[in-house]
Short mmCIF file of C-alpha atoms and ligand atoms in Angstrom, two decimals:
data_model
loop_
_atom_site.label_atom_id
_atom_site.label_comp_id
_atom_site.label_asym_id
_atom_site.label_seq_id
_atom_site.Cartn_x
_atom_site.Cartn_y
_atom_site.Cartn_z
CA MET S 24 0.15 -0.28 0.11
CA GLU S 25 1.11 3.93 -0.89
CA PRO S 26 1.63 5.98 1.51
CA VAL S 27 -1.17 8.01 1.08
CA ALA S 28 -3.57 5.50 0.58
CA ALA S 29 -2.26 3.77 3.86
CA LEU S 30 -2.72 7.06 6.27
CA GLU S 31 -5.83 7.98 4.58
CA ARG S 32 -7.13 4.40 5.62
CA ILE S 33 -5.29 4.92 9.31
CA ALA S 34 -7.79 8.27 8.76
CA PHE S 35 -10.33 6.37 7.58
CA LEU S 36 -10.78 3.42 10.38
CA LEU S 37 -10.09 6.32 13.27
CA GLU S 38 -12.93 8.31 12.42
CA ARG S 39 -15.07 5.35 12.13
CA GLU S 40 -14.76 3.76 16.11
CA ASP S 41 -14.84 8.19 16.33
CA ALA S 42 -11.65 8.33 17.78
CA SER S 43 -10.87 12.31 18.79
CA PRO S 44 -10.73 14.20 15.75
CA TYR S 45 -7.54 15.67 16.22
CA ARG S 46 -5.85 12.52 15.61
CA ALA S 47 -7.84 11.38 12.57
CA LYS S 48 -7.16 14.74 11.33
CA ALA S 49 -3.29 14.67 11.80
CA PHE S 50 -3.31 11.72 9.30
CA ARG S 51 -5.13 13.69 6.92
CA THR S 52 -3.23 15.75 6.80
CA ALA S 53 -0.25 13.79 6.63
CA ALA S 54 -1.64 12.14 3.98
CA GLU S 55 -2.30 15.59 1.41
CA ALA S 56 1.50 16.20 2.15
CA ALA S 57 3.33 12.38 1.56
CA HIS S 58 0.60 13.34 -2.48
CA GLY S 59 4.45 14.57 -3.25
CA LEU S 60 6.56 12.30 -2.31
CA PRO S 61 8.50 10.58 -5.30
CA PRO S 62 7.68 7.67 -5.47
CA GLY S 63 10.19 3.83 -3.60
CA PRO S 64 11.42 4.71 -0.29
CA VAL S 65 11.49 7.32 2.67
CA ASP S 66 12.77 7.36 6.12
CA ALA S 67 11.36 8.80 8.48
CA ALA S 68 13.76 11.95 9.49
CA ALA S 69 12.66 12.74 5.65
CA ALA S 70 9.32 11.87 6.15
CA ALA S 71 9.02 13.65 9.63
CA ARG S 72 10.37 16.95 7.48
CA LEU S 73 6.84 17.07 5.01
CA PRO S 74 4.91 19.96 6.62
CA GLY S 75 2.73 18.66 9.00
CA VAL S 76 4.47 15.38 9.02
CA GLY S 77 4.74 14.25 12.90
CA PRO S 78 7.13 11.38 14.36
CA LYS S 79 3.55 8.79 14.14
CA THR S 80 2.44 9.98 10.20
CA ALA S 81 6.56 9.70 9.10
CA GLN S 82 6.74 6.31 10.72
CA VAL S 83 3.60 5.37 8.32
CA ILE S 84 4.85 6.97 5.16
CA ALA S 85 8.51 4.63 6.09
CA GLU S 86 6.79 1.95 6.49
CA ALA S 87 4.98 1.91 3.46
CA SER S 88 6.93 4.07 1.10
CA ALA S 89 9.94 -0.07 1.50
CA GLY S 90 7.07 -1.93 0.77
CA ARG S 91 5.74 -2.73 4.65
CA THR S 92 2.48 -2.75 5.85
CA PRO S 93 2.58 -0.12 8.71
CA GLY S 94 2.77 -1.37 11.96
CA TYR S 95 -0.23 2.05 13.42
CA LEU S 96 -1.92 0.25 10.13
CA ALA S 97 -1.97 -2.88 11.04
CA GLU S 98 -2.77 -1.99 14.55
CA VAL S 99 -5.67 -0.15 14.01
CA GLU S 100 -7.15 -2.79 10.88
CA ALA S 101 -7.29 -4.95 13.76
CA ARG S 102 -9.56 -3.62 16.13
CA ALA S 103 -11.84 -2.63 14.06
CA ASP S 104 -14.56 -4.85 14.29
CA PRO S 105 -18.20 -5.12 12.67
CA LEU S 106 -19.51 -2.00 14.01
CA ALA S 107 -23.33 -3.56 14.82
CA GLU S 108 -24.65 -7.27 14.60
CA GLY S 109 -28.21 -7.64 12.63
CA GLY S 110 -29.53 -5.17 9.20
CA GLU S 111 -26.97 -6.98 6.87
CA GLU S 112 -29.19 -7.18 4.52
CA LEU S 113 -29.85 -4.20 4.14
CA ARG S 114 -26.69 -2.42 4.50
CA ALA S 115 -25.72 -4.30 1.56
CA ALA S 116 -29.19 -2.84 -0.44
CA LEU S 117 -27.56 0.94 0.32
CA ARG S 118 -27.36 2.76 -2.54
CA GLY S 119 -26.76 6.04 -1.17
CA ASP S 120 -26.22 8.38 1.29
CA CYS S 121 -29.11 10.93 2.05
CA HIS S 122 -27.26 13.46 4.82
CA LEU S 123 -23.24 14.38 5.93
CA HIS S 124 -21.06 17.35 5.72
CA SER S 125 -18.44 18.88 4.67
CA ASP S 126 -15.21 21.59 4.86
CA TRP S 127 -17.78 23.39 4.02
CA SER S 128 -19.83 23.56 6.99
CA ASP S 129 -19.26 21.98 10.06
CA GLY S 130 -17.36 18.65 8.18
CA GLY S 131 -13.71 18.29 8.83
CA SER S 132 -13.67 17.36 5.25
CA PRO S 133 -13.31 18.78 1.73
CA ILE S 134 -16.39 17.51 -0.19
CA GLU S 135 -14.64 15.01 -2.69
CA VAL S 136 -13.00 13.43 0.10
CA MET S 137 -16.77 12.84 1.15
CA ALA S 138 -18.23 11.38 -1.85
CA ARG S 139 -14.99 9.69 -2.49
CA THR S 140 -15.14 7.80 0.06
CA ALA S 141 -19.02 7.19 0.07
CA ARG S 142 -17.97 5.63 -2.96
CA ASP S 143 -15.57 3.83 -2.32
CA LEU S 144 -17.90 1.97 0.54
CA GLY S 145 -20.07 0.87 -2.32
CA HIS S 146 -22.38 3.50 -3.14
CA ALA S 147 -23.93 4.74 -6.09
CA TRP S 148 -24.42 8.38 -4.69
CA ALA S 149 -24.53 10.47 -2.12
CA VAL S 150 -26.56 13.58 -1.01
CA LEU S 151 -24.41 16.95 0.66
CA THR S 152 -26.55 18.61 3.42
CA ASP S 153 -24.44 21.66 4.27
CA HIS S 154 -26.37 23.01 7.11
CA SER S 155 -28.30 26.37 6.57
CA PRO S 156 -27.65 30.07 7.52
CA ARG S 157 -28.90 30.63 10.72
CA LEU S 158 -27.15 27.96 12.52
CA THR S 159 -24.29 30.13 12.46
CA VAL S 160 -22.10 27.19 15.64
CA ALA S 161 -22.46 24.77 12.28
CA SER S 162 -20.50 28.01 9.74
CA GLY S 163 -24.58 27.42 7.96
CA LEU S 164 -24.16 28.51 3.91
CA SER S 165 -25.91 31.06 2.73
CA ALA S 166 -27.47 31.86 0.42
CA GLU S 167 -24.70 32.79 -1.56
CA ARG S 168 -22.49 30.02 -0.50
CA LEU S 169 -24.78 27.55 -1.41
CA ARG S 170 -24.66 28.90 -4.89
CA GLU S 171 -21.41 28.52 -4.85
CA GLN S 172 -21.33 24.94 -3.45
CA LEU S 173 -23.47 24.32 -6.16
CA ALA S 174 -20.69 24.89 -8.97
CA VAL S 175 -18.35 22.77 -6.93
CA VAL S 176 -20.40 20.19 -6.87
CA ALA S 177 -21.19 20.08 -10.80
CA GLY S 178 -17.50 19.96 -11.24
CA LEU S 179 -16.81 17.08 -9.46
CA ASN S 180 -18.87 15.12 -10.49
CA ARG S 181 -17.48 14.87 -13.83
CA THR S 182 -14.88 13.28 -12.36
CA LEU S 183 -16.90 11.08 -10.42
CA ALA S 184 -18.98 9.21 -12.48
CA PRO S 185 -20.12 7.42 -12.92
CA PHE S 186 -21.12 8.53 -9.25
CA ARG S 187 -23.54 10.66 -8.68
CA LEU S 188 -22.49 13.57 -5.69
CA LEU S 189 -26.49 14.92 -5.38
CA THR S 190 -27.16 18.55 -4.53
CA GLY S 191 -28.80 19.01 -1.20
CA ILE S 192 -28.99 20.68 2.37
CA GLU S 193 -29.80 20.02 5.88
CA CYS S 194 -32.09 22.84 6.23
CA ASP S 195 -33.13 24.34 9.76
CA ILE S 196 -37.43 24.12 11.28
CA LEU S 197 -37.14 27.50 11.90
CA ASP S 198 -39.76 27.71 15.28
CA ASP S 199 -42.76 28.78 13.56
CA GLY S 200 -42.42 25.53 11.21
CA SER S 201 -40.64 27.69 8.37
CA LEU S 202 -37.43 26.58 6.30
CA ASP S 203 -34.19 28.54 6.93
CA GLN S 204 -33.61 29.18 3.05
CA GLU S 205 -35.32 31.00 -0.36
CA ASP S 206 -37.34 29.06 -2.12
CA GLU S 207 -36.43 29.22 -5.15
CA LEU S 208 -32.79 27.83 -4.11
CA LEU S 209 -34.60 24.38 -1.79
CA ALA S 210 -36.41 23.20 -5.37
CA GLY S 211 -33.41 23.42 -7.70
CA LEU S 212 -31.68 21.10 -4.29
CA ASP S 213 -31.73 17.54 -5.75
CA LEU S 214 -32.69 16.98 -2.02
CA VAL S 215 -33.53 18.66 1.26
CA VAL S 216 -33.42 16.63 4.95
CA ALA S 217 -34.83 19.38 7.27
CA SER S 218 -33.91 19.51 11.29
CA VAL S 219 -34.54 21.19 14.29
CA HIS S 220 -31.54 22.58 16.15
CA SER S 221 -32.95 25.52 18.28
CA LYS S 222 -35.98 25.55 20.35
CA LEU S 223 -35.66 21.90 20.98
CA ARG S 224 -38.11 22.54 24.19
CA MET S 225 -40.21 23.80 22.54
CA GLU S 226 -43.94 23.19 24.32
CA ARG S 227 -45.13 19.54 22.52
CA ALA S 228 -48.70 22.32 20.69
CA ALA S 229 -45.89 24.57 19.55
CA MET S 230 -43.76 21.23 18.42
CA THR S 231 -46.81 19.75 16.81
CA ARG S 232 -47.18 22.90 14.98
CA ARG S 233 -43.49 22.87 13.66
CA LEU S 234 -42.85 19.86 12.92
CA LEU S 235 -46.21 18.87 10.68
CA ALA S 236 -45.51 22.81 8.73
CA ALA S 237 -41.90 21.56 7.95
CA VAL S 238 -42.63 18.19 6.88
CA ARG S 239 -46.15 19.18 4.94
CA ASN S 240 -43.55 21.30 2.71
CA PRO S 241 -43.54 20.17 -0.20
CA LEU S 242 -40.21 20.91 -0.88
CA VAL S 243 -39.12 18.64 2.31
CA ASP S 244 -38.11 15.00 1.62
CA VAL S 245 -36.61 14.18 4.77
CA LEU S 246 -37.43 14.79 8.65
CA GLY S 247 -34.07 15.09 10.04
CA HIS S 248 -33.16 13.13 13.53
CA CYS S 249 -36.64 14.26 14.41
CA THR S 250 -36.35 13.48 18.69
CA GLY S 251 -33.39 15.99 18.56
CA ARG S 252 -32.17 13.73 21.22
CA LEU S 253 -28.41 13.19 22.20
CA VAL S 254 -28.03 9.86 24.25
CA THR S 255 -24.23 10.01 24.87
CA GLY S 256 -22.18 12.61 26.41
CA ARG S 257 -23.56 15.88 27.25
CA THR S 258 -26.81 14.11 27.02
CA ARG S 259 -30.26 15.24 25.76
CA PRO S 260 -33.85 14.97 26.41
CA GLU S 261 -36.60 14.15 23.70
CA SER S 262 -38.36 17.32 22.84
CA GLN S 263 -42.18 16.53 22.79
CA PHE S 264 -44.88 15.95 20.37
CA ASP S 265 -47.72 14.25 18.96
CA ALA S 266 -45.79 11.94 16.95
CA ALA S 267 -48.65 10.49 15.60
CA ALA S 268 -49.62 13.43 14.32
CA VAL S 269 -46.72 13.71 12.69
CA PHE S 270 -46.27 10.82 11.51
CA ALA S 271 -49.75 10.84 9.76
CA ALA S 272 -48.13 13.62 8.10
CA CYS S 273 -44.62 12.29 6.67
CA ALA S 274 -46.40 8.78 5.91
CA GLU S 275 -49.56 11.12 4.29
CA SER S 276 -46.42 13.39 2.27
CA GLY S 277 -44.03 11.40 1.33
CA THR S 278 -41.85 12.66 3.50
CA ALA S 279 -39.71 9.78 4.84
CA VAL S 280 -38.22 10.36 8.40
CA GLU S 281 -35.05 9.54 8.64
CA ILE S 282 -33.31 6.72 11.33
CA ASN S 283 -30.14 8.98 11.83
CA CYS S 284 -27.02 6.62 12.87
CA ARG S 285 -24.17 9.08 14.50
CA PRO S 286 -23.77 7.08 18.12
CA GLU S 287 -25.35 9.27 20.33
CA ARG S 288 -28.39 10.22 18.13
CA ARG S 289 -29.96 7.30 17.20
CA ASP S 290 -32.67 9.67 16.62
CA PRO S 291 -35.84 8.05 16.41
CA PRO S 292 -35.33 6.34 19.55
CA THR S 293 -36.68 2.87 19.28
CA ARG S 294 -40.77 3.55 20.71
CA LEU S 295 -41.13 6.18 18.22
CA LEU S 296 -39.26 4.01 14.95
CA LEU S 297 -41.98 1.47 15.39
CA ARG S 298 -44.57 4.20 15.92
CA ALA S 299 -43.12 5.41 12.28
CA VAL S 300 -42.58 1.59 10.66
CA GLU S 301 -46.75 1.69 11.83
CA ALA S 302 -48.03 4.78 10.25
CA GLY S 303 -46.55 3.25 7.14
CA CYS S 304 -44.09 5.75 6.13
CA VAL S 305 -40.81 5.44 4.48
CA PHE S 306 -37.44 6.15 5.64
CA SER S 307 -33.71 7.26 5.03
CA ILE S 308 -30.92 5.51 6.52
CA ASP S 309 -28.72 8.28 6.69
CA SER S 310 -24.78 8.95 8.56
CA ASP S 311 -25.13 12.52 9.80
CA ALA S 312 -21.73 11.91 8.34
CA HIS S 313 -18.87 14.89 9.65
CA ALA S 314 -15.92 13.02 8.77
CA PRO S 315 -15.22 10.08 6.04
CA GLY S 316 -15.44 7.19 8.20
CA GLN S 317 -18.38 8.50 9.89
CA LEU S 318 -20.04 7.44 6.41
CA ASP S 319 -19.17 4.24 7.46
CA TRP S 320 -22.04 4.64 10.48
CA GLN S 321 -24.80 3.21 7.87
CA ALA S 322 -24.50 0.05 9.77
CA TYR S 323 -25.68 0.76 12.99
CA GLY S 324 -28.91 2.21 11.67
CA CYS S 325 -29.80 -0.91 9.47
CA ALA S 326 -29.58 -3.20 12.45
CA ARG S 327 -31.65 -0.93 13.98
CA ALA S 328 -33.74 -0.75 10.52
CA ALA S 329 -34.00 -4.52 10.72
CA GLY S 330 -34.97 -4.64 14.00
CA ALA S 331 -37.70 -2.51 13.27
CA GLY S 332 -39.23 -5.43 10.49
CA LEU S 333 -38.46 -2.89 7.59
CA GLY S 334 -37.00 -4.39 4.80
CA PRO S 335 -35.29 -2.21 1.12
CA GLU S 336 -38.60 -0.91 0.37
CA ARG S 337 -39.70 0.69 2.66
CA ILE S 338 -36.06 2.54 2.46
CA VAL S 339 -35.32 5.09 0.26
CA ASN S 340 -31.82 4.99 -0.01
CA THR S 341 -31.83 1.51 -1.47
CA ARG S 342 -33.29 3.45 -4.65
CA SER S 343 -30.87 4.36 -7.99
CA ALA S 344 -30.09 7.56 -7.31
CA ASP S 345 -33.40 8.44 -10.69
CA ASP S 346 -36.03 7.11 -8.52
CA LEU S 347 -34.52 8.70 -5.46
CA LEU S 348 -34.53 12.80 -7.41
CA ALA S 349 -38.09 11.16 -9.02
CA ARG S 350 -39.06 12.23 -5.07
CA ALA S 351 -41.59 9.05 -5.83
CA PHE S 352 -41.15 8.44 -1.65
CA ALA S 353 -44.50 7.41 -1.05
CA VAL S 354 -44.77 2.82 -0.72
ZN1 ZN I 4 -28.97 17.85 12.16
ZN1 ZN I 5 -26.37 16.86 9.93
#
């Protein structure tokens, strides 16, 4: 394995195991630097003189360039277990991912690296869904920056074909249920995930009205992490809303309910997931990746979906890009 590939593989595995982002980032930075290396063996001292390369990453470069498997890579490979038990068939049926972030908002990697990683995981397509303007803590994109991003995505698609990077957004649902981006711009995107990121503890009736307005909005394709709960670290309780009414509206308007795969979210909780299944909703199993290795987290959601009795016909990301774009989210 070449030094760049070895460093990228280590970064991927560290992101996948949810290691410190700084540790994974060190390997991504070193991979960038290693692009400029001539072929053939490089000793660790020479590698360490590259910008952003430290002792650990220099060692990986030295070992890989000499044709050996780097010790550090062997170590992280050895502890890379399957992420989840169950849902393997569903995972094999997935053709894409409807929710991921790049360094244009609060993700850690460039758009191209996210797209290439999604492709290498076997996907035919993925939707880039950076944040909307009012989520300033996550560097939400203004209308102008989103338009700039659309041009970048169009350019990337020329080099990534047949893989397709679809355009999208994770759009904030504002207090009154309206969306945090210009309608005209939203209408031109391939897919819109709408999520609540503010006032999560709004009173139940108001939150129900807010969610109903969003999921009934024809511009919205997917309802993101519907309860907003956080189950690890700095935990957060579920938002309170009339789940029967919201899921009925999702089913009626063909808005997919997201099964958010992030380990700290696992949203919706099983109790609500089962209610959404009963309501006849379709689902989107989304990584919500903020780093390339996190794209593999769909395995968590596949296990949960299979556990809830869902088959591929109810999962929108088992569809081809063309079927997805036809917005035929009804079962
Ligand atoms: Zn979100
Ligand atoms: Zn997100």
